[in-house]
């Protein structure tokens, strides 16, 4: 996983694709919400956001 992240960062730095950073951050945040809402006490509060 660390290799993948370092390779992704190198790709974005070399090719000047800095606009990908907000997209990746938002995908990670939404993925975290899905994982949290799968079976925890936080689920009812997350469902009220959507």
Short mmCIF file of the C-alpha atoms (twelve columns), coordinates in Angstrom:
data_MODEL
# 
_entry.id   MODEL 
# 
loop_
_atom_site.group_PDB 
_atom_site.id 
_atom_site.type_symbol 
_atom_site.label_atom_id 
_atom_site.label_alt_id 
_atom_site.label_comp_id 
_atom_site.label_asym_id 
_atom_site.label_seq_id 
_atom_site.Cartn_x 
_atom_site.Cartn_y 
_atom_site.Cartn_z 
_atom_site.pdbx_PDB_model_num 
ATOM 1  C CA . UNK A 1  0.000   0.000  0.000   1 
ATOM 2  C CA . UNK A 2  2.861   2.357  0.805   1 
ATOM 3  C CA . UNK A 3  4.453   1.581  -2.566  1 
ATOM 4  C CA . UNK A 4  1.209   2.456  -4.300  1 
ATOM 5  C CA . UNK A 5  0.853   5.763  -2.456  1 
ATOM 6  C CA . UNK A 6  4.440   6.780  -3.089  1 
ATOM 7  C CA . UNK A 7  4.134   5.851  -6.759  1 
ATOM 8  C CA . UNK A 8  0.877   7.810  -7.043  1 
ATOM 9  C CA . UNK A 9  2.477   10.847 -5.420  1 
ATOM 10 C CA . UNK A 10 5.476   10.608 -7.773  1 
ATOM 11 C CA . UNK A 11 3.139   10.369 -10.772 1 
ATOM 12 C CA . UNK A 12 1.166   13.447 -9.681  1 
ATOM 13 C CA . UNK A 13 4.338   15.421 -8.986  1 
ATOM 14 C CA . UNK A 14 6.112   14.545 -12.244 1 
ATOM 15 C CA . UNK A 15 3.080   14.960 -14.505 1 
ATOM 16 C CA . UNK A 16 1.746   17.991 -12.585 1 
ATOM 17 C CA . UNK A 17 -1.635  16.370 -11.919 1 
ATOM 18 C CA . UNK A 18 -2.246  18.187 -8.635  1 
ATOM 19 C CA . UNK A 19 -5.947  18.479 -9.431  1 
ATOM 20 C CA . UNK A 20 -6.259  14.760 -8.597  1 
ATOM 21 C CA . UNK A 21 -5.554  15.378 -4.902  1 
ATOM 22 C CA . UNK A 22 -9.036  16.741 -3.984  1 
ATOM 23 C CA . UNK A 23 -10.699 13.905 -5.894  1 
ATOM 24 C CA . UNK A 24 -8.663  11.271 -4.051  1 
ATOM 25 C CA . UNK A 25 -9.316  12.928 -0.683  1 
ATOM 26 C CA . UNK A 26 -13.075 13.050 -1.297  1 
ATOM 27 C CA . UNK A 27 -13.151 9.409  -2.422  1 
ATOM 28 C CA . UNK A 28 -11.262 8.405  0.722   1 
ATOM 29 C CA . UNK A 29 -13.648 10.419 2.916   1 
ATOM 30 C CA . UNK A 30 -16.733 8.875  1.304   1 
ATOM 31 C CA . UNK A 31 -15.184 5.418  1.594   1 
ATOM 32 C CA . UNK A 32 -14.552 6.063  5.280   1 
ATOM 33 C CA . UNK A 33 -18.183 7.073  5.734   1 
ATOM 34 C CA . UNK A 34 -19.338 3.859  4.084   1 
ATOM 35 C CA . UNK A 35 -17.106 1.794  6.344   1 
ATOM 36 C CA . UNK A 36 -18.288 3.651  9.450   1 
ATOM 37 C CA . UNK A 37 -21.941 3.347  8.547   1 
ATOM 38 C CA . UNK A 38 -21.748 -0.387 7.872   1 
ATOM 39 C CA . UNK A 39 -22.392 -1.497 11.413  1 
ATOM 40 C CA . UNK A 40 -21.644 1.004  14.097  1 
ATOM 41 C CA . UNK A 41 -23.410 3.327  16.495  1 
ATOM 42 C CA . UNK A 42 -22.498 6.235  14.222  1 
ATOM 43 C CA . UNK A 43 -24.657 4.885  11.370  1 
ATOM 44 C CA . UNK A 44 -27.918 6.725  12.259  1 
ATOM 45 C CA . UNK A 45 -26.071 10.053 12.361  1 
ATOM 46 C CA . UNK A 46 -24.403 9.441  9.010   1 
ATOM 47 C CA . UNK A 47 -27.721 8.503  7.387   1 
ATOM 48 C CA . UNK A 48 -29.194 11.853 8.413   1 
ATOM 49 C CA . UNK A 49 -26.523 13.634 6.337   1 
ATOM 50 C CA . UNK A 50 -27.839 12.090 3.139   1 
# 
